[in-house]
Amino acid sequence: MKAMLLVRRRVVLALNAFVEIVIWQVPEPVPPSHHPFKYRLAYVVDGRCVLRYDNERGKGDHRHIGSNESPYPFSTPERLMADFHADIKRWNDEHRDS
């Protein structure tokens, strides 16, 4: 099986903000991940990536919130999307008056 693109989407949420979502199903996990997905989800505000989820080779599943990076417990693409959207809402709530 070759890698299969499942989602590639860019959605404008405001004049200064958009999300970009890319999810592939891959024939073998991207080490050290143990699932058959390669993904990159980003939230960009004022030209700066303020939130990103990805699983790059050597790092595994993780997320970046601002300048902080932490492991992400990937379970399913659906849960990934739900967690990403919850973090977008949380970021917007915390930065509403910024």
PDB file of N, CA and C in Angstrom:
ATOM      1  N   MET A   1       0.845  -1.185   0.000  1.00  0.00           N
ATOM      2  CA  MET A   1       0.000   0.000   0.000  1.00  0.00           C
ATOM      3  C   MET A   1       0.887   1.244   0.000  1.00  0.00           C
ATOM      4  N   LYS A   2       0.548   2.202  -0.818  1.00  0.00           N
ATOM      5  CA  LYS A   2       1.216   3.497  -0.809  1.00  0.00           C
ATOM      6  C   LYS A   2       0.542   4.383   0.221  1.00  0.00           C
ATOM      7  N   ALA A   3       1.212   5.471   0.585  1.00  0.00           N
ATOM      8  CA  ALA A   3       0.589   6.452   1.474  1.00  0.00           C
ATOM      9  C   ALA A   3      -0.657   7.000   0.796  1.00  0.00           C
ATOM     10  N   MET A   4      -1.714   7.181   1.577  1.00  0.00           N
ATOM     11  CA  MET A   4      -2.982   7.669   1.042  1.00  0.00           C
ATOM     12  C   MET A   4      -3.392   8.933   1.793  1.00  0.00           C
ATOM     13  N   LEU A   5      -3.561  10.014   1.059  1.00  0.00           N
ATOM     14  CA  LEU A   5      -3.993  11.269   1.648  1.00  0.00           C
ATOM     15  C   LEU A   5      -5.440  11.138   2.103  1.00  0.00           C
ATOM     16  N   LEU A   6      -5.698  11.382   3.385  1.00  0.00           N
ATOM     17  CA  LEU A   6      -7.052  11.314   3.929  1.00  0.00           C
ATOM     18  C   LEU A   6      -7.692  12.697   4.024  1.00  0.00           C
ATOM     19  N   VAL A   7      -6.904  13.681   4.451  1.00  0.00           N
ATOM     20  CA  VAL A   7      -7.427  15.038   4.608  1.00  0.00           C
ATOM     21  C   VAL A   7      -6.331  16.029   4.247  1.00  0.00           C
ATOM     22  N   ARG A   8      -6.678  17.010   3.445  1.00  0.00           N
ATOM     23  CA  ARG A   8      -5.813  18.184   3.223  1.00  0.00           C
ATOM     24  C   ARG A   8      -6.778  19.354   3.123  1.00  0.00           C
ATOM     25  N   ARG A   9      -6.745  20.175   4.147  1.00  0.00           N
ATOM     26  CA  ARG A   9      -7.731  21.249   4.219  1.00  0.00           C
ATOM     27  C   ARG A   9      -7.113  22.484   4.862  1.00  0.00           C
ATOM     28  N   ARG A  10      -7.461  23.624   4.311  1.00  0.00           N
ATOM     29  CA  ARG A  10      -7.096  24.904   4.917  1.00  0.00           C
ATOM     30  C   ARG A  10      -8.398  25.669   5.085  1.00  0.00           C
ATOM     31  N   VAL A  11      -8.674  26.081   6.318  1.00  0.00           N
ATOM     32  CA  VAL A  11      -9.928  26.757   6.618  1.00  0.00           C
ATOM     33  C   VAL A  11      -9.618  28.099   7.269  1.00  0.00           C
ATOM     34  N   VAL A  12     -10.137  29.153   6.672  1.00  0.00           N
ATOM     35  CA  VAL A  12      -9.980  30.488   7.237  1.00  0.00           C
ATOM     36  C   VAL A  12     -11.033  30.658   8.329  1.00  0.00           C
ATOM     37  N   LEU A  13     -10.563  30.974   9.542  1.00  0.00           N
ATOM     38  CA  LEU A  13     -11.474  31.147  10.672  1.00  0.00           C
ATOM     39  C   LEU A  13     -11.773  32.614  10.958  1.00  0.00           C
ATOM     40  N   ALA A  14     -10.850  33.490  10.572  1.00  0.00           N
ATOM     41  CA  ALA A  14     -11.011  34.931  10.769  1.00  0.00           C
ATOM     42  C   ALA A  14     -10.082  35.623   9.781  1.00  0.00           C
ATOM     43  N   LEU A  15     -10.162  36.923   9.701  1.00  0.00           N
ATOM     44  CA  LEU A  15      -9.288  37.658   8.788  1.00  0.00           C
ATOM     45  C   LEU A  15      -7.813  37.405   9.092  1.00  0.00           C
ATOM     46  N   ASN A  16      -7.502  37.117  10.348  1.00  0.00           N
ATOM     47  CA  ASN A  16      -6.114  36.936  10.756  1.00  0.00           C
ATOM     48  C   ASN A  16      -5.790  35.513  11.209  1.00  0.00           C
ATOM     49  N   ALA A  17      -6.684  34.545  10.953  1.00  0.00           N
ATOM     50  CA  ALA A  17      -6.454  33.201  11.491  1.00  0.00           C
ATOM     51  C   ALA A  17      -6.976  32.116  10.555  1.00  0.00           C
ATOM     52  N   PHE A  18      -6.195  31.025  10.456  1.00  0.00           N
ATOM     53  CA  PHE A  18      -6.632  29.867   9.681  1.00  0.00           C
ATOM     54  C   PHE A  18      -6.071  28.591  10.297  1.00  0.00           C
ATOM     55  N   VAL A  19      -6.688  27.472   9.940  1.00  0.00           N
ATOM     56  CA  VAL A  19      -6.164  26.163  10.318  1.00  0.00           C
ATOM     57  C   VAL A  19      -5.773  25.440   9.038  1.00  0.00           C
ATOM     58  N   GLU A  20      -4.739  24.625   9.160  1.00  0.00           N
ATOM     59  CA  GLU A  20      -4.324  23.767   8.062  1.00  0.00           C
ATOM     60  C   GLU A  20      -4.216  22.348   8.626  1.00  0.00           C
ATOM     61  N   ILE A  21      -4.865  21.417   7.957  1.00  0.00           N
ATOM     62  CA  ILE A  21      -4.922  20.032   8.424  1.00  0.00           C
ATOM     63  C   ILE A  21      -4.492  19.109   7.294  1.00  0.00           C
ATOM     64  N   VAL A  22      -3.506  18.252   7.579  1.00  0.00           N
ATOM     65  CA  VAL A  22      -3.044  17.261   6.617  1.00  0.00           C
ATOM     66  C   VAL A  22      -2.892  15.945   7.363  1.00  0.00           C
ATOM     67  N   ILE A  23      -3.584  14.910   6.895  1.00  0.00           N
ATOM     68  CA  ILE A  23      -3.486  13.581   7.506  1.00  0.00           C
ATOM     69  C   ILE A  23      -3.329  12.546   6.401  1.00  0.00           C
ATOM     70  N   TRP A  24      -2.308  11.711   6.527  1.00  0.00           N
ATOM     71  CA  TRP A  24      -2.039  10.621   5.596  1.00  0.00           C
ATOM     72  C   TRP A  24      -2.182   9.294   6.336  1.00  0.00           C
ATOM     73  N   GLN A  25      -2.656   8.288   5.639  1.00  0.00           N
ATOM     74  CA  GLN A  25      -2.549   6.915   6.138  1.00  0.00           C
ATOM     75  C   GLN A  25      -1.310   6.337   5.451  1.00  0.00           C
ATOM     76  N   VAL A  26      -0.379   5.834   6.237  1.00  0.00           N
ATOM     77  CA  VAL A  26       0.896   5.360   5.702  1.00  0.00           C
ATOM     78  C   VAL A  26       1.013   3.845   5.866  1.00  0.00           C
ATOM     79  N   PRO A  27       1.800   3.192   5.007  1.00  0.00           N
ATOM     80  CA  PRO A  27       1.896   1.737   5.068  1.00  0.00           C
ATOM     81  C   PRO A  27       2.561   1.224   6.345  1.00  0.00           C
ATOM     82  N   GLU A  28       3.459   2.032   6.922  1.00  0.00           N
ATOM     83  CA  GLU A  28       4.116   1.656   8.178  1.00  0.00           C
ATOM     84  C   GLU A  28       4.177   2.875   9.084  1.00  0.00           C
ATOM     85  N   PRO A  29       4.109   2.670  10.399  1.00  0.00           N
ATOM     86  CA  PRO A  29       4.171   3.802  11.330  1.00  0.00           C
ATOM     87  C   PRO A  29       5.445   4.636  11.145  1.00  0.00           C
ATOM     88  N   VAL A  30       5.338   5.911  11.456  1.00  0.00           N
ATOM     89  CA  VAL A  30       6.481   6.823  11.449  1.00  0.00           C
ATOM     90  C   VAL A  30       7.114   6.726  12.842  1.00  0.00           C
ATOM     91  N   PRO A  31       8.290   6.087  12.957  1.00  0.00           N
ATOM     92  CA  PRO A  31       8.877   5.858  14.283  1.00  0.00           C
ATOM     93  C   PRO A  31       9.106   7.156  15.052  1.00  0.00           C
ATOM     94  N   PRO A  32       8.845   7.183  16.334  1.00  0.00           N
ATOM     95  CA  PRO A  32       8.458   6.073  17.183  1.00  0.00           C
ATOM     96  C   PRO A  32       6.950   5.883  17.356  1.00  0.00           C
ATOM     97  N   SER A  33       6.128   6.504  16.514  1.00  0.00           N
ATOM     98  CA  SER A  33       4.680   6.277  16.586  1.00  0.00           C
ATOM     99  C   SER A  33       4.368   4.816  16.255  1.00  0.00           C
ATOM    100  N   HIS A  34       3.213   4.333  16.728  1.00  0.00           N
ATOM    101  CA  HIS A  34       2.822   2.939  16.504  1.00  0.00           C
ATOM    102  C   HIS A  34       1.535   2.799  15.705  1.00  0.00           C
ATOM    103  N   HIS A  35       1.103   3.868  15.058  1.00  0.00           N
ATOM    104  CA  HIS A  35      -0.145   3.858  14.300  1.00  0.00           C
ATOM    105  C   HIS A  35       0.152   4.188  12.833  1.00  0.00           C
ATOM    106  N   PRO A  36      -0.771   3.889  11.933  1.00  0.00           N
ATOM    107  CA  PRO A  36      -0.520   4.080  10.494  1.00  0.00           C
ATOM    108  C   PRO A  36      -0.899   5.465   9.959  1.00  0.00           C
ATOM    109  N   PHE A  37      -0.638   6.528  10.734  1.00  0.00           N
ATOM    110  CA  PHE A  37      -0.998   7.871  10.296  1.00  0.00           C
ATOM    111  C   PHE A  37       0.183   8.825  10.419  1.00  0.00           C
ATOM    112  N   LYS A  38       0.292   9.722   9.454  1.00  0.00           N
ATOM    113  CA  LYS A  38       1.251  10.825   9.479  1.00  0.00           C
ATOM    114  C   LYS A  38       0.403  12.072   9.401  1.00  0.00           C
ATOM    115  N   TYR A  39       0.615  13.017  10.313  1.00  0.00           N
ATOM    116  CA  TYR A  39      -0.277  14.176  10.354  1.00  0.00           C
ATOM    117  C   TYR A  39       0.456  15.465  10.719  1.00  0.00           C
ATOM    118  N   ARG A  40      -0.195  16.568  10.329  1.00  0.00           N
ATOM    119  CA  ARG A  40       0.266  17.912  10.667  1.00  0.00           C
ATOM    120  C   ARG A  40      -0.984  18.777  10.743  1.00  0.00           C
ATOM    121  N   LEU A  41      -1.262  19.303  11.909  1.00  0.00           N
ATOM    122  CA  LEU A  41      -2.402  20.194  12.104  1.00  0.00           C
ATOM    123  C   LEU A  41      -1.854  21.481  12.692  1.00  0.00           C
ATOM    124  N   ALA A  42      -2.166  22.608  12.087  1.00  0.00           N
ATOM    125  CA  ALA A  42      -1.614  23.881  12.546  1.00  0.00           C
ATOM    126  C   ALA A  42      -2.703  24.934  12.638  1.00  0.00           C
ATOM    127  N   TYR A  43      -2.576  25.776  13.650  1.00  0.00           N
ATOM    128  CA  TYR A  43      -3.441  26.939  13.811  1.00  0.00           C
ATOM    129  C   TYR A  43      -2.529  28.163  13.733  1.00  0.00           C
ATOM    130  N   VAL A  44      -2.795  29.028  12.771  1.00  0.00           N
ATOM    131  CA  VAL A  44      -1.950  30.195  12.515  1.00  0.00           C
ATOM    132  C   VAL A  44      -2.766  31.454  12.767  1.00  0.00           C
ATOM    133  N   VAL A  45      -2.208  32.342  13.600  1.00  0.00           N
ATOM    134  CA  VAL A  45      -2.857  33.599  13.941  1.00  0.00           C
ATOM    135  C   VAL A  45      -1.854  34.732  13.710  1.00  0.00           C
ATOM    136  N   ASP A  46      -2.272  35.741  12.986  1.00  0.00           N
ATOM    137  CA  ASP A  46      -1.401  36.883  12.677  1.00  0.00           C
ATOM    138  C   ASP A  46      -0.070  36.433  12.068  1.00  0.00           C
ATOM    139  N   GLY A  47      -0.130  35.415  11.207  1.00  0.00           N
ATOM    140  CA  GLY A  47       1.058  34.936  10.522  1.00  0.00           C
ATOM    141  C   GLY A  47       1.997  34.088  11.366  1.00  0.00           C
ATOM    142  N   ARG A  48       1.577  33.728  12.583  1.00  0.00           N
ATOM    143  CA  ARG A  48       2.424  32.946  13.492  1.00  0.00           C
ATOM    144  C   ARG A  48       1.702  31.661  13.872  1.00  0.00           C
ATOM    145  N   CYS A  49       2.401  30.528  13.779  1.00  0.00           N
ATOM    146  CA  CYS A  49       1.815  29.251  14.191  1.00  0.00           C
ATOM    147  C   CYS A  49       1.778  29.210  15.714  1.00  0.00           C
ATOM    148  N   VAL A  50       0.565  29.234  16.273  1.00  0.00           N
ATOM    149  CA  VAL A  50       0.419  29.266  17.729  1.00  0.00           C
ATOM    150  C   VAL A  50       0.083  27.894  18.306  1.00  0.00           C
ATOM    151  N   LEU A  51      -0.328  26.967  17.444  1.00  0.00           N
ATOM    152  CA  LEU A  51      -0.704  25.624  17.886  1.00  0.00           C
ATOM    153  C   LEU A  51      -0.416  24.650  16.755  1.00  0.00           C
ATOM    154  N   ARG A  52       0.288  23.561  17.062  1.00  0.00           N
ATOM    155  CA  ARG A  52       0.575  22.562  16.030  1.00  0.00           C
ATOM    156  C   ARG A  52       0.627  21.177  16.654  1.00  0.00           C
ATOM    157  N   TYR A  53       0.009  20.226  15.974  1.00  0.00           N
ATOM    158  CA  TYR A  53       0.091  18.810  16.323  1.00  0.00           C
ATOM    159  C   TYR A  53       0.791  18.127  15.155  1.00  0.00           C
ATOM    160  N   ASP A  54       1.780  17.272  15.449  1.00  0.00           N
ATOM    161  CA  ASP A  54       2.407  16.514  14.375  1.00  0.00           C
ATOM    162  C   ASP A  54       3.134  15.303  14.939  1.00  0.00           C
ATOM    163  N   ASN A  55       3.570  14.437  14.040  1.00  0.00           N
ATOM    164  CA  ASN A  55       4.332  13.259  14.448  1.00  0.00           C
ATOM    165  C   ASN A  55       5.518  13.077  13.512  1.00  0.00           C
ATOM    166  N   GLU A  56       6.528  13.870  13.743  1.00  0.00           N
ATOM    167  CA  GLU A  56       7.704  13.773  12.894  1.00  0.00           C
ATOM    168  C   GLU A  56       8.578  12.604  13.317  1.00  0.00           C
ATOM    169  N   ARG A  57       9.291  12.071  12.358  1.00  0.00           N
ATOM    170  CA  ARG A  57      10.199  10.944  12.586  1.00  0.00           C
ATOM    171  C   ARG A  57      11.190  11.310  13.690  1.00  0.00           C
ATOM    172  N   GLY A  58      11.354  10.389  14.647  1.00  0.00           N
ATOM    173  CA  GLY A  58      12.290  10.590  15.744  1.00  0.00           C
ATOM    174  C   GLY A  58      11.676  11.240  16.967  1.00  0.00           C
ATOM    175  N   LYS A  59      10.599  12.001  16.800  1.00  0.00           N
ATOM    176  CA  LYS A  59       9.936  12.664  17.929  1.00  0.00           C
ATOM    177  C   LYS A  59       8.630  11.988  18.313  1.00  0.00           C
ATOM    178  N   GLY A  60       7.978  11.375  17.357  1.00  0.00           N
ATOM    179  CA  GLY A  60       6.687  10.762  17.629  1.00  0.00           C
ATOM    180  C   GLY A  60       5.580  11.796  17.748  1.00  0.00           C
ATOM    181  N   ASP A  61       4.481  11.377  18.332  1.00  0.00           N
ATOM    182  CA  ASP A  61       3.287  12.215  18.453  1.00  0.00           C
ATOM    183  C   ASP A  61       3.521  13.304  19.506  1.00  0.00           C
ATOM    184  N   HIS A  62       3.316  14.552  19.107  1.00  0.00           N
ATOM    185  CA  HIS A  62       3.497  15.655  20.046  1.00  0.00           C
ATOM    186  C   HIS A  62       2.721  16.875  19.565  1.00  0.00           C
ATOM    187  N   ARG A  63       2.625  17.852  20.462  1.00  0.00           N
ATOM    188  CA  ARG A  63       1.956  19.103  20.102  1.00  0.00           C
ATOM    189  C   ARG A  63       2.784  20.280  20.607  1.00  0.00           C
ATOM    190  N   HIS A  64       2.623  21.375  19.899  1.00  0.00           N
ATOM    191  CA  HIS A  64       3.282  22.627  20.249  1.00  0.00           C
ATOM    192  C   HIS A  64       2.177  23.628  20.573  1.00  0.00           C
ATOM    193  N   ILE A  65       2.251  24.209  21.740  1.00  0.00           N
ATOM    194  CA  ILE A  65       1.340  25.294  22.103  1.00  0.00           C
ATOM    195  C   ILE A  65       2.236  26.476  22.421  1.00  0.00           C
ATOM    196  N   GLY A  66       2.212  27.462  21.541  1.00  0.00           N
ATOM    197  CA  GLY A  66       3.178  28.546  21.660  1.00  0.00           C
ATOM    198  C   GLY A  66       4.572  27.974  21.502  1.00  0.00           C
ATOM    199  N   SER A  67       5.454  28.266  22.441  1.00  0.00           N
ATOM    200  CA  SER A  67       6.817  27.742  22.382  1.00  0.00           C
ATOM    201  C   SER A  67       6.985  26.450  23.176  1.00  0.00           C
ATOM    202  N   ASN A  68       5.913  25.962  23.787  1.00  0.00           N
ATOM    203  CA  ASN A  68       5.980  24.724  24.573  1.00  0.00           C
ATOM    204  C   ASN A  68       5.652  23.507  23.717  1.00  0.00           C
ATOM    205  N   GLU A  69       6.440  22.456  23.872  1.00  0.00           N
ATOM    206  CA  GLU A  69       6.214  21.199  23.167  1.00  0.00           C
ATOM    207  C   GLU A  69       5.986  20.105  24.196  1.00  0.00           C
ATOM    208  N   SER A  70       4.986  19.244  23.955  1.00  0.00           N
ATOM    209  CA  SER A  70       4.710  18.146  24.877  1.00  0.00           C
ATOM    210  C   SER A  70       4.236  16.921  24.098  1.00  0.00           C
ATOM    211  N   PRO A  71       4.430  15.730  24.664  1.00  0.00           N
ATOM    212  CA  PRO A  71       3.951  14.516  23.999  1.00  0.00           C
ATOM    213  C   PRO A  71       2.437  14.569  23.830  1.00  0.00           C
ATOM    214  N   TYR A  72       1.952  13.936  22.783  1.00  0.00           N
ATOM    215  CA  TYR A  72       0.505  13.845  22.547  1.00  0.00           C
ATOM    216  C   TYR A  72       0.117  12.372  22.493  1.00  0.00           C
ATOM    217  N   PRO A  73      -0.860  11.948  23.295  1.00  0.00           N
ATOM    218  CA  PRO A  73      -1.277  10.539  23.321  1.00  0.00           C
ATOM    219  C   PRO A  73      -2.248  10.208  22.180  1.00  0.00           C
ATOM    220  N   PHE A  74      -1.734  10.003  20.972  1.00  0.00           N
ATOM    221  CA  PHE A  74      -2.577   9.721  19.807  1.00  0.00           C
ATOM    222  C   PHE A  74      -3.364   8.429  20.014  1.00  0.00           C
ATOM    223  N   SER A  75      -4.666   8.467  19.655  1.00  0.00           N
ATOM    224  CA  SER A  75      -5.466   7.236  19.684  1.00  0.00           C
ATOM    225  C   SER A  75      -6.149   7.003  18.329  1.00  0.00           C
ATOM    226  N   THR A  76      -6.841   8.026  17.810  1.00  0.00           N
ATOM    227  CA  THR A  76      -7.511   7.913  16.514  1.00  0.00           C
ATOM    228  C   THR A  76      -7.471   9.276  15.815  1.00  0.00           C
ATOM    229  N   PRO A  77      -7.641   9.296  14.492  1.00  0.00           N
ATOM    230  CA  PRO A  77      -7.719  10.592  13.801  1.00  0.00           C
ATOM    231  C   PRO A  77      -8.892  11.446  14.304  1.00  0.00           C
ATOM    232  N   GLU A  78      -9.998  10.820  14.641  1.00  0.00           N
ATOM    233  CA  GLU A  78     -11.163  11.553  15.140  1.00  0.00           C
ATOM    234  C   GLU A  78     -10.846  12.240  16.471  1.00  0.00           C
ATOM    235  N   ARG A  79     -10.178  11.533  17.370  1.00  0.00           N
ATOM    236  CA  ARG A  79      -9.790  12.101  18.664  1.00  0.00           C
ATOM    237  C   ARG A  79      -8.760  13.213  18.463  1.00  0.00           C
ATOM    238  N   LEU A  80      -7.828  13.006  17.529  1.00  0.00           N
ATOM    239  CA  LEU A  80      -6.831  14.025  17.188  1.00  0.00           C
ATOM    240  C   LEU A  80      -7.524  15.331  16.790  1.00  0.00           C
ATOM    241  N   MET A  81      -8.506  15.225  15.888  1.00  0.00           N
ATOM    242  CA  MET A  81      -9.239  16.410  15.428  1.00  0.00           C
ATOM    243  C   MET A  81      -9.994  17.070  16.581  1.00  0.00           C
ATOM    244  N   ALA A  82     -10.628  16.270  17.421  1.00  0.00           N
ATOM    245  CA  ALA A  82     -11.386  16.814  18.554  1.00  0.00           C
ATOM    246  C   ALA A  82     -10.457  17.541  19.522  1.00  0.00           C
ATOM    247  N   ASP A  83      -9.299  16.947  19.823  1.00  0.00           N
ATOM    248  CA  ASP A  83      -8.345  17.582  20.733  1.00  0.00           C
ATOM    249  C   ASP A  83      -7.785  18.868  20.140  1.00  0.00           C
ATOM    250  N   PHE A  84      -7.492  18.843  18.846  1.00  0.00           N
ATOM    251  CA  PHE A  84      -6.975  20.025  18.162  1.00  0.00           C
ATOM    252  C   PHE A  84      -7.992  21.164  18.236  1.00  0.00           C
ATOM    253  N   HIS A  85      -9.249  20.871  17.925  1.00  0.00           N
ATOM    254  CA  HIS A  85     -10.283  21.905  17.968  1.00  0.00           C
ATOM    255  C   HIS A  85     -10.512  22.419  19.388  1.00  0.00           C
ATOM    256  N   ALA A  86     -10.419  21.542  20.388  1.00  0.00           N
ATOM    257  CA  ALA A  86     -10.546  21.978  21.783  1.00  0.00           C
ATOM    258  C   ALA A  86      -9.401  22.917  22.157  1.00  0.00           C
ATOM    259  N   ASP A  87      -8.180  22.617  21.685  1.00  0.00           N
ATOM    260  CA  ASP A  87      -7.046  23.492  21.972  1.00  0.00           C
ATOM    261  C   ASP A  87      -7.168  24.829  21.253  1.00  0.00           C
ATOM    262  N   ILE A  88      -7.737  24.838  20.054  1.00  0.00           N
ATOM    263  CA  ILE A  88      -7.980  26.110  19.357  1.00  0.00           C
ATOM    264  C   ILE A  88      -8.937  26.962  20.174  1.00  0.00           C
ATOM    265  N   LYS A  89     -10.012  26.360  20.643  1.00  0.00           N
ATOM    266  CA  LYS A  89     -10.993  27.090  21.450  1.00  0.00           C
ATOM    267  C   LYS A  89     -10.337  27.620  22.720  1.00  0.00           C
ATOM    268  N   ARG A  90      -9.562  26.773  23.395  1.00  0.00           N
ATOM    269  CA  ARG A  90      -8.881  27.180  24.622  1.00  0.00           C
ATOM    270  C   ARG A  90      -7.918  28.339  24.330  1.00  0.00           C
ATOM    271  N   TRP A  91      -7.130  28.233  23.252  1.00  0.00           N
ATOM    272  CA  TRP A  91      -6.179  29.299  22.909  1.00  0.00           C
ATOM    273  C   TRP A  91      -6.922  30.602  22.655  1.00  0.00           C
ATOM    274  N   ASN A  92      -8.012  30.533  21.885  1.00  0.00           N
ATOM    275  CA  ASN A  92      -8.792  31.739  21.599  1.00  0.00           C
ATOM    276  C   ASN A  92      -9.379  32.342  22.860  1.00  0.00           C
ATOM    277  N   ASP A  93      -9.883  31.504  23.768  1.00  0.00           N
ATOM    278  CA  ASP A  93     -10.440  32.005  25.021  1.00  0.00           C
ATOM    279  C   ASP A  93      -9.367  32.698  25.857  1.00  0.00           C
ATOM    280  N   GLU A  94      -8.171  32.109  25.897  1.00  0.00           N
ATOM    281  CA  GLU A  94      -7.076  32.662  26.702  1.00  0.00           C
ATOM    282  C   GLU A  94      -6.480  33.928  26.084  1.00  0.00           C
ATOM    283  N   HIS A  95      -6.616  34.113  24.770  1.00  0.00           N
ATOM    284  CA  HIS A  95      -5.995  35.246  24.087  1.00  0.00           C
ATOM    285  C   HIS A  95      -7.020  36.222  23.512  1.00  0.00           C
ATOM    286  N   ARG A  96      -8.213  36.138  23.974  1.00  0.00           N
ATOM    287  CA  ARG A  96      -9.290  36.969  23.438  1.00  0.00           C
ATOM    288  C   ARG A  96      -8.971  38.459  23.508  1.00  0.00           C
ATOM    289  N   ASP A  97      -8.358  38.898  24.584  1.00  0.00           N
ATOM    290  CA  ASP A  97      -8.092  40.329  24.769  1.00  0.00           C
ATOM    291  C   ASP A  97      -6.665  40.717  24.418  1.00  0.00           C
ATOM    292  N   SER A  98      -5.917  39.809  23.780  1.00  0.00           N
ATOM    293  CA  SER A  98      -4.517  40.106  23.457  1.00  0.00           C
ATOM    294  C   SER A  98      -4.417  41.025  22.266  1.00  0.00           C
TER     295      SER A  98
END
